[in-house]
Coordinates of C-alpha atoms in Angstrom, one line a residue:
Chain T
M1 CA -8.7 72.3 -48.8
H2 CA -9.5 71.0 -45.6
A3 CA -10.0 73.6 -42.8
E4 CA -10.8 73.4 -39.1
L5 CA -11.9 75.8 -36.7
E6 CA -10.1 76.3 -33.4
R7 CA -13.0 77.6 -31.4
A8 CA -11.6 77.6 -28.1
T9 CA -10.2 81.2 -28.6
G10 CA -13.0 82.3 -30.9
E11 CA -10.6 84.6 -33.0
K12 CA -8.0 82.3 -34.4
M13 CA -8.7 79.8 -37.2
V14 CA -6.1 77.3 -38.2
L15 CA -6.0 76.2 -41.7
N16 CA -4.5 73.4 -43.1
F17 CA -3.0 74.0 -46.6
G18 CA -2.1 70.6 -48.6
P19 CA -0.6 68.5 -48.6
Q20 CA -2.9 67.6 -51.7
H21 CA -3.9 70.9 -52.5
P22 CA -3.7 71.7 -56.2
A23 CA -1.5 74.7 -55.8
T24 CA 0.8 73.0 -53.7
H25 CA 2.4 71.2 -57.0
G26 CA 3.6 68.3 -55.1
T27 CA 3.0 67.2 -51.7
L28 CA 4.1 70.3 -49.7
R29 CA 1.7 71.0 -46.4
I30 CA 1.3 74.4 -44.6
V31 CA -0.6 75.1 -41.5
L32 CA -1.6 78.4 -41.3
E33 CA -2.8 80.4 -38.1
L34 CA -5.5 82.9 -39.3
D35 CA -6.9 86.1 -37.8
G36 CA -9.4 87.0 -40.3
E37 CA -7.9 86.8 -43.6
S38 CA -4.6 87.9 -42.3
I39 CA -1.8 85.3 -41.5
L40 CA -0.6 85.3 -37.9
K41 CA 1.7 82.1 -38.5
A42 CA 2.7 79.6 -41.0
T43 CA 4.3 76.2 -40.2
P44 CA 5.5 74.3 -43.1
H45 CA 5.7 70.8 -42.9
L46 CA 7.7 68.4 -45.4
G47 CA 9.3 65.0 -45.8
Y48 CA 6.1 63.6 -47.6
L49 CA 8.2 62.8 -50.6
H50 CA 11.3 61.7 -48.5
T51 CA 13.0 59.4 -50.8
G52 CA 16.3 58.7 -48.9
F53 CA 18.6 59.9 -52.0
E54 CA 21.3 60.4 -49.9
K55 CA 21.4 57.1 -48.4
L56 CA 21.0 55.8 -51.7
G57 CA 23.9 57.3 -52.8
E58 CA 25.9 55.6 -50.3
H59 CA 24.6 52.4 -51.9
L60 CA 24.9 53.1 -55.6
D61 CA 28.2 53.6 -57.9
Y62 CA 29.0 57.3 -59.2
N63 CA 27.4 56.3 -62.7
Q64 CA 24.1 54.6 -60.8
F65 CA 23.5 57.8 -59.0
I66 CA 22.9 59.7 -62.1
V67 CA 19.2 58.0 -62.2
V68 CA 18.8 59.2 -58.7
T69 CA 19.4 63.0 -59.8
D70 CA 16.6 62.8 -62.4
R71 CA 14.2 62.7 -59.7
M72 CA 15.0 65.4 -57.6
N73 CA 13.7 68.5 -59.3
Y74 CA 12.0 66.5 -61.7
L75 CA 11.3 69.6 -63.9
S76 CA 14.5 70.1 -65.2
P77 CA 16.4 66.8 -64.7
L78 CA 19.0 67.7 -67.4
S79 CA 20.2 70.7 -64.8
N80 CA 20.8 67.8 -62.1
N81 CA 22.7 65.7 -64.2
F82 CA 25.0 68.1 -65.1
G83 CA 25.4 69.3 -61.3
Y84 CA 26.3 65.7 -60.3
V85 CA 28.7 64.7 -62.5
L86 CA 30.4 68.1 -62.7
A87 CA 30.9 67.1 -58.9
V88 CA 32.4 63.8 -59.5
E89 CA 34.6 64.9 -62.5
Q90 CA 36.0 67.7 -60.2
L91 CA 36.8 65.0 -57.5
L92 CA 38.4 62.7 -60.2
G93 CA 40.5 66.0 -61.6
I94 CA 39.2 65.1 -64.7
E95 CA 38.0 67.3 -67.4
V96 CA 35.4 66.8 -70.0
P97 CA 35.9 67.8 -73.8
K98 CA 35.0 71.1 -75.1
R99 CA 32.3 69.7 -77.2
C100 CA 30.9 68.0 -74.3
Q101 CA 31.0 71.0 -72.4
Y102 CA 28.9 72.9 -75.0
I103 CA 26.3 70.2 -75.2
R104 CA 25.9 70.2 -71.4
I105 CA 25.4 73.8 -71.4
L106 CA 22.8 73.8 -74.0
M107 CA 20.9 71.1 -72.5
A108 CA 21.3 73.0 -69.3
E109 CA 19.9 76.0 -70.5
L110 CA 17.2 74.4 -72.8
S111 CA 15.9 72.6 -69.2
R112 CA 16.2 75.9 -67.5
L113 CA 13.6 77.4 -70.2
A114 CA 11.5 74.5 -69.8
D115 CA 11.7 74.5 -65.9
H116 CA 10.8 78.3 -66.0
L117 CA 7.9 77.7 -68.5
L118 CA 6.3 75.1 -66.2
W119 CA 6.9 77.7 -63.6
L120 CA 5.4 80.6 -65.5
G121 CA 2.4 78.5 -66.5
T122 CA 1.4 76.6 -63.3
A123 CA 1.8 79.9 -61.4
A124 CA -0.3 82.0 -63.8
L125 CA -2.5 79.0 -63.6
D126 CA -2.6 79.1 -59.9
L127 CA -4.0 83.1 -60.0
G128 CA -6.6 82.2 -62.7
A129 CA -4.7 83.1 -65.9
F130 CA -5.5 79.9 -68.0
S131 CA -4.4 81.2 -71.4
V132 CA -0.6 81.9 -69.9
F133 CA -1.0 77.8 -68.9
L134 CA -1.7 77.2 -72.6
Y135 CA 0.9 79.4 -74.1
S136 CA 3.7 78.3 -71.8
F137 CA 2.8 74.5 -72.3
R138 CA 2.8 74.7 -76.0
E139 CA 6.3 76.0 -75.9
R140 CA 7.7 73.6 -73.1
E141 CA 6.2 70.5 -75.3
K142 CA 8.4 71.7 -78.3
L143 CA 11.5 71.4 -75.6
Y144 CA 10.3 68.1 -74.5
S145 CA 10.4 66.5 -78.0
I146 CA 14.0 67.8 -78.3
F147 CA 14.9 66.4 -74.8
E148 CA 13.1 63.0 -75.9
K149 CA 14.8 62.9 -79.4
T150 CA 18.7 63.8 -77.6
T151 CA 18.5 61.7 -74.4
G152 CA 15.4 59.0 -75.5
A153 CA 13.4 60.3 -72.6
R154 CA 11.3 63.3 -71.5
L155 CA 11.5 63.2 -67.8
T156 CA 14.1 60.7 -66.7
T157 CA 16.6 61.8 -69.0
S158 CA 20.1 60.3 -67.3
Y159 CA 21.8 62.2 -70.4
T160 CA 25.1 62.7 -68.4
R161 CA 27.7 60.2 -67.5
V162 CA 30.9 60.7 -65.5
G163 CA 33.2 61.9 -68.2
G164 CA 31.0 62.7 -70.8
V165 CA 27.0 62.1 -72.2
L166 CA 25.1 59.4 -72.9
R167 CA 25.5 60.0 -76.9
D168 CA 26.3 62.8 -78.9
L169 CA 23.3 65.2 -80.4
Y170 CA 21.2 63.9 -83.1
A171 CA 21.4 64.8 -86.7
G172 CA 18.7 67.5 -86.5
F173 CA 19.3 68.8 -83.2
D174 CA 20.8 71.9 -84.4
E175 CA 17.8 72.9 -86.8
D176 CA 14.8 72.0 -84.2
V177 CA 16.6 74.2 -81.7
R178 CA 17.4 77.0 -84.0
Q179 CA 13.6 77.0 -85.0
F180 CA 12.6 76.9 -81.4
I181 CA 14.9 80.0 -80.1
T182 CA 13.6 81.9 -83.1
N183 CA 10.1 81.4 -82.7
F184 CA 10.3 81.8 -78.9
P185 CA 10.8 85.3 -78.1
K186 CA 7.2 85.7 -79.7
A187 CA 5.7 83.4 -77.4
L188 CA 7.1 85.3 -74.4
R189 CA 6.2 88.7 -76.1
E190 CA 2.7 86.9 -75.6
T191 CA 2.7 86.1 -72.2
H192 CA 4.3 89.6 -71.5
T193 CA 1.4 91.3 -73.0
L194 CA -1.0 89.1 -71.0
L195 CA 0.4 89.3 -67.5
T196 CA 3.1 92.0 -67.3
R197 CA 0.8 95.1 -67.2
N198 CA -2.4 93.2 -66.3
R199 CA -4.2 94.9 -63.5
I200 CA -4.9 91.7 -61.7
W201 CA -1.6 90.1 -62.0
M202 CA -0.2 93.3 -60.7
D203 CA -2.5 93.5 -57.7
R204 CA -2.1 89.6 -57.1
T205 CA 1.9 89.9 -56.9
K206 CA 3.1 93.6 -56.7
G207 CA 4.5 93.7 -53.0
V208 CA 3.2 90.3 -52.4
G209 CA 5.5 88.1 -50.2
P210 CA 8.5 90.5 -50.2
I211 CA 12.1 90.1 -48.7
A212 CA 14.7 92.3 -48.2
S213 CA 18.0 91.4 -49.7
E214 CA 19.7 90.9 -46.2
D215 CA 17.1 88.8 -45.2
A216 CA 17.3 86.7 -48.6
I217 CA 21.3 86.0 -47.6
N218 CA 20.2 85.2 -44.0
Y219 CA 17.8 82.7 -45.1
G220 CA 20.2 81.3 -47.5
L221 CA 18.0 82.1 -51.0
T222 CA 19.3 81.6 -54.0
G223 CA 18.3 82.1 -58.0
P224 CA 15.7 83.9 -59.0
C225 CA 14.7 84.6 -55.6
L226 CA 17.7 86.0 -54.3
R227 CA 18.1 88.0 -57.6
A228 CA 14.6 89.5 -57.2
T229 CA 15.9 91.3 -54.3
G230 CA 18.6 93.1 -55.9
I231 CA 21.6 91.0 -55.8
T232 CA 23.5 90.3 -58.9
H233 CA 25.0 86.8 -58.1
D234 CA 24.7 83.8 -60.6
I235 CA 27.1 80.9 -60.0
R236 CA 27.2 80.6 -63.7
K237 CA 29.1 84.1 -63.4
A238 CA 30.9 84.3 -60.0
E239 CA 32.2 80.9 -60.2
P240 CA 31.8 79.8 -64.3
Y241 CA 32.3 76.2 -64.5
S242 CA 32.2 74.1 -67.8
S243 CA 32.3 76.5 -70.4
Y244 CA 30.0 79.4 -69.0
D245 CA 33.1 81.9 -69.1
E246 CA 32.9 81.9 -72.9
M247 CA 29.4 82.5 -72.9
T248 CA 27.9 86.2 -73.0
F249 CA 25.0 87.1 -70.9
E250 CA 23.4 89.2 -68.6
V251 CA 22.3 88.6 -65.0
P252 CA 18.5 89.9 -64.8
V253 CA 17.9 91.4 -60.8
G254 CA 14.7 92.9 -59.6
S255 CA 14.5 95.4 -56.6
N256 CA 11.5 94.6 -54.2
G257 CA 12.1 90.9 -53.8
D258 CA 8.3 90.5 -54.0
A259 CA 6.3 87.8 -56.5
Y260 CA 6.2 90.4 -59.1
D261 CA 9.8 90.7 -59.5
R262 CA 10.6 87.0 -59.2
Y263 CA 8.2 86.6 -62.3
L264 CA 10.1 89.3 -64.0
V265 CA 13.4 87.9 -63.2
R266 CA 12.6 84.5 -64.6
M267 CA 11.0 85.8 -67.8
E268 CA 14.3 87.7 -68.6
E269 CA 16.4 84.6 -67.6
M270 CA 14.3 82.7 -70.3
V271 CA 15.6 85.7 -72.9
Q272 CA 19.0 85.3 -71.6
S273 CA 19.1 81.8 -71.4
C274 CA 18.1 81.6 -75.6
H275 CA 21.0 84.2 -75.9
I276 CA 23.4 81.3 -74.3
V277 CA 21.7 78.6 -76.5
Q278 CA 22.4 80.6 -79.6
Q279 CA 26.1 81.2 -78.6
A280 CA 26.7 77.4 -77.8
L281 CA 25.0 76.7 -81.2
D282 CA 26.9 78.9 -83.1
N283 CA 30.4 77.5 -81.7
L284 CA 29.7 74.4 -81.0
P285 CA 32.9 72.5 -81.4
D286 CA 33.5 69.0 -83.1
G287 CA 35.1 66.1 -81.5
P288 CA 34.6 63.4 -79.0
V289 CA 31.8 63.8 -76.2
N290 CA 33.5 61.6 -73.7
V291 CA 37.2 61.9 -72.0
E292 CA 39.4 59.4 -73.6
D293 CA 40.0 57.6 -70.3
N294 CA 38.9 53.8 -70.7
K295 CA 38.7 53.6 -66.8
I296 CA 36.1 56.4 -66.5
S297 CA 34.3 56.4 -69.9
L298 CA 32.8 53.2 -71.9
P299 CA 34.4 52.1 -74.7
K300 CA 32.8 52.5 -78.5
K301 CA 30.3 49.3 -79.1
S302 CA 32.4 48.1 -81.6
D303 CA 35.6 48.1 -79.5
A304 CA 33.5 46.3 -77.0
Y305 CA 32.4 43.7 -79.3
G306 CA 35.5 43.5 -81.6
H307 CA 38.9 43.6 -79.4
I308 CA 39.6 42.1 -76.2
E309 CA 40.8 45.4 -74.6
G310 CA 37.5 46.8 -75.3
L311 CA 35.5 44.1 -73.9
I312 CA 37.9 44.2 -70.7
H313 CA 37.3 47.9 -70.0
H314 CA 33.8 47.5 -70.7
F315 CA 33.3 44.9 -68.4
K316 CA 35.5 46.8 -65.7
I317 CA 33.4 50.0 -65.6
I318 CA 30.0 48.0 -65.5
M319 CA 30.8 45.2 -62.8
D320 CA 30.3 46.4 -59.3
G321 CA 33.0 47.7 -57.7
H322 CA 35.3 48.1 -60.8
G323 CA 34.0 51.1 -62.1
V324 CA 34.8 55.2 -61.8
Q325 CA 36.9 55.2 -58.3
P326 CA 37.7 58.7 -57.4
P327 CA 40.7 59.5 -55.0
V328 CA 39.9 59.6 -51.2
G329 CA 38.8 63.0 -50.4
E330 CA 35.9 65.4 -50.3
H331 CA 34.6 68.1 -53.2
Y332 CA 31.7 70.5 -52.8
C333 CA 30.4 71.5 -56.4
A334 CA 27.4 74.0 -56.7
T335 CA 25.9 74.8 -60.2
E336 CA 23.1 77.3 -61.0
S337 CA 20.2 75.1 -61.7
P338 CA 16.8 77.1 -62.7
N339 CA 15.9 77.3 -58.8
G340 CA 19.3 78.5 -57.5
E341 CA 22.4 76.8 -56.1
L342 CA 22.6 72.9 -56.4
G343 CA 25.3 71.9 -54.7
F344 CA 26.8 68.3 -54.6
Y345 CA 29.0 67.6 -51.5
I346 CA 30.7 64.3 -51.9
V347 CA 33.1 62.2 -49.9
S348 CA 35.1 59.6 -51.2
D349 CA 36.7 56.8 -49.6
G350 CA 38.5 55.8 -52.9
S351 CA 36.1 52.8 -53.4
G352 CA 33.2 52.7 -56.5
T353 CA 30.7 54.1 -54.2
G354 CA 30.2 57.4 -52.4
Y355 CA 31.2 57.5 -48.9
R356 CA 28.5 60.1 -48.7
I357 CA 26.8 62.3 -51.0
R358 CA 25.0 65.3 -49.7
I359 CA 22.8 67.3 -52.1
R360 CA 22.3 70.9 -51.3
P361 CA 19.2 71.4 -53.0
P362 CA 17.8 75.2 -53.8
S363 CA 14.1 74.5 -53.1
F364 CA 14.7 73.4 -49.1
L365 CA 16.3 76.9 -48.3
N366 CA 13.8 78.5 -50.5
F367 CA 10.9 77.0 -49.0
Q368 CA 12.5 77.6 -45.8
A369 CA 11.9 81.4 -46.3
L370 CA 8.3 81.0 -46.8
P371 CA 7.0 81.9 -43.2
H372 CA 9.1 85.4 -43.4
M373 CA 7.1 86.1 -46.6
L374 CA 3.6 84.9 -45.8
E375 CA 3.4 86.2 -41.8
G376 CA 1.3 89.8 -41.8
G377 CA 0.1 88.8 -45.6
M378 CA -3.3 88.0 -46.4
V379 CA -4.4 84.4 -46.9
S380 CA -5.1 84.8 -50.4
D381 CA -1.9 85.5 -51.1
T382 CA -0.2 82.0 -49.9
V383 CA -0.9 80.9 -53.6
A384 CA 0.6 83.6 -54.9
V385 CA 3.8 83.8 -52.9
L386 CA 4.0 79.8 -53.0
G387 CA 3.5 79.9 -56.8
S388 CA 6.5 82.7 -56.9
L389 CA 9.1 80.3 -55.2
N390 CA 8.9 77.4 -57.4
V391 CA 9.3 75.0 -54.8
I392 CA 9.7 71.3 -56.1
A393 CA 8.6 68.7 -53.7
G394 CA 10.9 66.0 -54.8
E395 CA 14.1 68.3 -54.7
L396 CA 12.7 69.5 -51.2
D397 CA 12.6 66.1 -49.6
R398 CA 14.9 64.1 -51.5
Chain Q
M1 CA 61.6 82.9 -43.7
N2 CA 60.1 79.9 -45.6
E3 CA 57.2 80.1 -43.2
E4 CA 56.6 83.4 -43.6
Q5 CA 56.0 83.1 -47.4
S6 CA 53.8 80.4 -47.1
V7 CA 51.8 82.3 -44.7
A8 CA 51.7 85.1 -47.5
E9 CA 50.6 83.2 -50.2
S10 CA 47.8 81.8 -48.1
P11 CA 44.3 83.1 -48.8
L12 CA 43.0 86.0 -46.4
V13 CA 40.9 83.7 -44.5
L14 CA 43.5 81.4 -43.7
Q15 CA 46.0 84.1 -42.4
K16 CA 43.0 85.9 -40.5
L17 CA 42.0 82.6 -38.8
Q18 CA 45.7 81.5 -38.0
E19 CA 46.0 85.3 -36.8
N20 CA 42.8 84.8 -34.2
Y21 CA 42.1 81.2 -33.6
A22 CA 45.6 79.5 -33.8
D23 CA 44.5 77.3 -31.1
A24 CA 41.3 76.3 -32.1
L25 CA 42.4 75.3 -35.6
L26 CA 43.2 71.3 -35.8
A27 CA 43.7 71.3 -39.5
H28 CA 43.6 73.3 -42.7
E29 CA 44.1 72.9 -46.1
E30 CA 43.3 74.6 -49.6
T31 CA 41.2 72.6 -51.9
R32 CA 40.0 72.7 -55.1
D33 CA 36.7 74.0 -54.1
G34 CA 37.9 76.7 -51.5
V35 CA 39.7 76.6 -48.5
A36 CA 38.4 73.7 -45.6
V37 CA 39.1 74.0 -41.8
V38 CA 38.5 71.8 -38.9
V39 CA 37.8 73.1 -35.6
G40 CA 37.0 72.2 -31.9
K41 CA 33.4 71.7 -31.0
D42 CA 34.2 74.4 -28.2
D43 CA 35.4 76.8 -30.7
A44 CA 33.3 76.5 -33.8
Y45 CA 30.3 79.0 -32.8
A46 CA 32.9 81.7 -32.1
L47 CA 34.7 81.1 -35.4
L48 CA 31.7 80.9 -37.2
E49 CA 30.7 84.1 -35.6
Y50 CA 33.9 85.7 -36.5
L51 CA 33.5 84.6 -40.4
K52 CA 30.2 86.3 -40.5
T53 CA 31.0 89.6 -38.9
E54 CA 34.4 90.1 -39.7
A55 CA 34.2 93.0 -42.6
E56 CA 37.3 91.8 -44.8
L57 CA 35.7 88.2 -45.0
G58 CA 32.2 88.4 -45.2
Y59 CA 31.1 85.0 -45.0
T60 CA 27.7 86.1 -44.8
Y61 CA 26.0 83.2 -46.8
L62 CA 25.5 79.9 -45.1
V63 CA 25.5 77.2 -47.9
D64 CA 24.7 74.3 -46.2
V65 CA 25.2 72.5 -42.7
T66 CA 25.4 68.8 -42.9
A67 CA 27.1 65.7 -41.1
V68 CA 29.3 62.9 -41.9
D69 CA 29.4 59.8 -40.2
N70 CA 33.0 58.7 -40.4
S71 CA 32.6 55.6 -38.4
Q72 CA 33.5 53.4 -41.5
L73 CA 36.6 56.0 -42.6
E74 CA 39.0 54.8 -40.9
S75 CA 41.5 57.5 -42.1
E76 CA 39.4 60.1 -40.8
L77 CA 38.8 58.5 -37.7
V78 CA 42.5 58.4 -36.5
K79 CA 42.9 62.2 -37.4
Y80 CA 40.5 63.4 -34.9
D81 CA 40.7 61.0 -31.8
Y82 CA 38.1 58.8 -33.0
A83 CA 35.0 61.1 -33.0
R84 CA 32.5 59.3 -34.9
F85 CA 30.6 62.1 -36.5
M86 CA 31.6 65.2 -38.6
V87 CA 29.3 68.1 -38.7
V88 CA 30.1 70.3 -42.0
Y89 CA 29.4 74.0 -42.6
H90 CA 29.7 75.5 -46.2
L91 CA 29.7 79.2 -46.2
Y92 CA 30.1 81.4 -49.0
S93 CA 31.6 85.3 -49.1
Y94 CA 29.7 87.3 -51.7
Q95 CA 32.5 90.1 -51.3
G96 CA 35.2 87.4 -52.4
C97 CA 33.3 85.1 -54.3
C98 CA 35.4 82.1 -52.2
R99 CA 33.9 79.1 -50.1
L100 CA 34.9 77.8 -47.2
R101 CA 34.6 74.5 -45.4
V102 CA 34.3 74.4 -41.6
K103 CA 34.2 70.8 -40.1
V104 CA 33.6 70.2 -36.4
P105 CA 34.5 66.6 -35.0
V106 CA 31.8 65.4 -32.4
H107 CA 32.1 62.3 -30.5
E108 CA 29.4 59.8 -29.9
R109 CA 29.4 60.2 -26.6
D110 CA 28.5 63.9 -26.7
L111 CA 26.4 64.5 -29.3
R112 CA 25.9 68.2 -28.9
V113 CA 27.0 71.2 -30.7
R114 CA 26.0 74.9 -30.2
S115 CA 23.4 76.2 -33.1
V116 CA 24.1 78.7 -35.2
T117 CA 20.5 79.5 -36.1
S118 CA 21.2 82.9 -34.0
L119 CA 23.6 83.7 -36.8
W120 CA 21.6 82.7 -40.0
R121 CA 18.4 82.0 -40.0
G122 CA 18.6 79.7 -42.7
A123 CA 20.3 77.0 -40.4
N124 CA 17.3 76.3 -38.6
W125 CA 15.9 73.5 -41.4
L126 CA 19.6 72.6 -42.1
E127 CA 20.5 71.6 -38.5
R128 CA 16.8 70.2 -38.0
E129 CA 17.8 67.9 -41.0
T130 CA 21.2 67.1 -39.5
Y131 CA 19.2 66.1 -36.3
D132 CA 16.9 63.8 -37.9
M133 CA 19.5 62.2 -39.7
F134 CA 22.3 61.6 -37.6
G135 CA 20.7 62.2 -34.2
I136 CA 23.2 65.4 -33.3
A137 CA 21.5 68.0 -31.3
F138 CA 21.8 71.6 -31.5
E139 CA 21.8 73.2 -28.2
G140 CA 20.2 76.4 -28.4
H141 CA 18.1 75.6 -31.7
P142 CA 14.4 77.1 -31.2
D143 CA 12.7 74.1 -32.7
L144 CA 14.9 71.1 -32.7
R145 CA 12.5 68.6 -34.2
R146 CA 12.3 66.0 -37.1
I147 CA 11.9 67.2 -40.3
L148 CA 12.1 64.8 -43.1
M149 CA 11.2 61.6 -41.1
P150 CA 7.8 61.0 -39.0
D151 CA 8.1 62.5 -35.7
D152 CA 7.7 59.2 -33.9
F153 CA 10.4 57.5 -36.0
D154 CA 13.1 55.7 -34.1
G155 CA 16.5 56.2 -35.3
H156 CA 18.7 58.2 -37.9
P157 CA 18.7 57.0 -41.5
L158 CA 22.2 58.4 -42.7
R159 CA 24.0 56.6 -39.8
K160 CA 26.2 54.0 -41.1
D161 CA 24.8 51.2 -39.2
Y162 CA 21.2 52.0 -40.3
P163 CA 20.4 49.7 -42.9
L164 CA 19.5 50.8 -46.5
R165 CA 16.0 49.1 -46.4
G166 CA 14.8 50.0 -42.9
R167 CA 14.1 48.3 -39.9
G168 CA 10.5 47.4 -41.1
E169 CA 8.9 50.7 -40.7
R170 CA 6.5 49.8 -43.8
E171 CA 5.2 46.7 -41.3
S172 CA 4.9 48.7 -38.2
F173 CA 3.9 52.0 -39.6
N174 CA 0.5 52.6 -37.8
F175 CA -1.6 54.8 -39.8
E176 CA -4.4 55.2 -37.0
T177 CA -2.3 56.6 -34.4
Q178 CA 0.4 58.1 -36.5
N179 CA -0.1 61.8 -35.4
V180 CA 1.4 64.2 -37.9

């Protein structure tokens, strides 16, 4: 950590935190003004990972943009894929087959587990709990093997397509996932025994970085950070999309809005995600995984190679300017990503490329409340609060 | 008679707005994602404040602030007197579980909109980003600086006349004098 003393006043010290500090998980930078060890003022600086995703969206066609969504929240690319194609499909006014909806929910919940597990491991590691990191990464590795088998990639999954998914689940998926959700609660219990009643963990997180529920709404916090303040709001419940209305699950809430409650909410969300995965597996319908509309989803390879219609449809979808073309209009679609409300606002001019694609990232608004949580606290709490927010730089800067 | 019926069927927020802000509303529609209204720039702040504070509506959560450069979208340009930009606010009401989109046309000759940071602290960075990307100035904003692009960056990347590959930023970026 690079520190510089502001000697002019003799009292105040300016501490530069990041952008390459190990606890910033990416490229975040906070300039802290300190009086002794207490924080007078915190000023976040961002943009270090700005990649121009929204500009790219105006130049890529609707299916090509899925690749960009992988790189937003790189801890749970499957959730981003899901949220984006859902927005395009709603703009098109189509609904994907039931099996596809269930597969998407399965993958979104598994990626929520993976996201929360990585958060748990690194947040605990930042505060010195190394074993938790090993436990959670052991479990996360199992999930990534499942993702790799399903999508062909660990990180850049690009699994969804407008009107469906890349391919159906692999033959042993059911068995692999059932084995995971059978063993996972045990791993979670191990973590609970390590942290939940741990004196050091409680001292470092309880009452640290608190935010009241009114302030949380005023700042636009969403996801676990909002629920930790005691507001029962989950987009999966409030505006059920895809087939979430057929799933039974609880929305865990906290009461103090501090780092400890954010930890507890995320831990319980993992349990609930397991319930959803279990239900989706038990009730997974048969049938196609893509909409049967040759203007939207690619034809079967056998058709593309064997029939002239199939070849034409394949060609039309792949060729620039002939693919998916939503009608002129605009649409905002929000999904509950692991970090909160992930929204896509798409303006279409009727062509195959979005006229404007706006991404409403949860991390951007969650990170904005950081000074509110830090100011008045101690400098050592910075790492604990930052860890509890789970800010992902790729999504923050886009 | 017919008119009364259609009003009775429309969502509460539209009824309320038509009662209180009939002159300010330039257009309104019910969309698949909620309700969308277009208001003039001078009335926007008062309308947003009303939406937030009116107890029956309770749009306390500002989801997003962004803008759209309509310069290549003729169908939108003609509707609002060739206003180049459209500032877009997305609101959500926790009590009604419903969404609302408020759009404000902004002419290029007068790129100023009143800031809503006094209503929602969350608007701070969202407005900064809109300023950064489109060059729309939010009056009354406490700290209107660029947020994603460097402070000395020239131009506004999400405008339609800004090229995808930039204007030579890599070549002319001076690492030594760059004051971050």
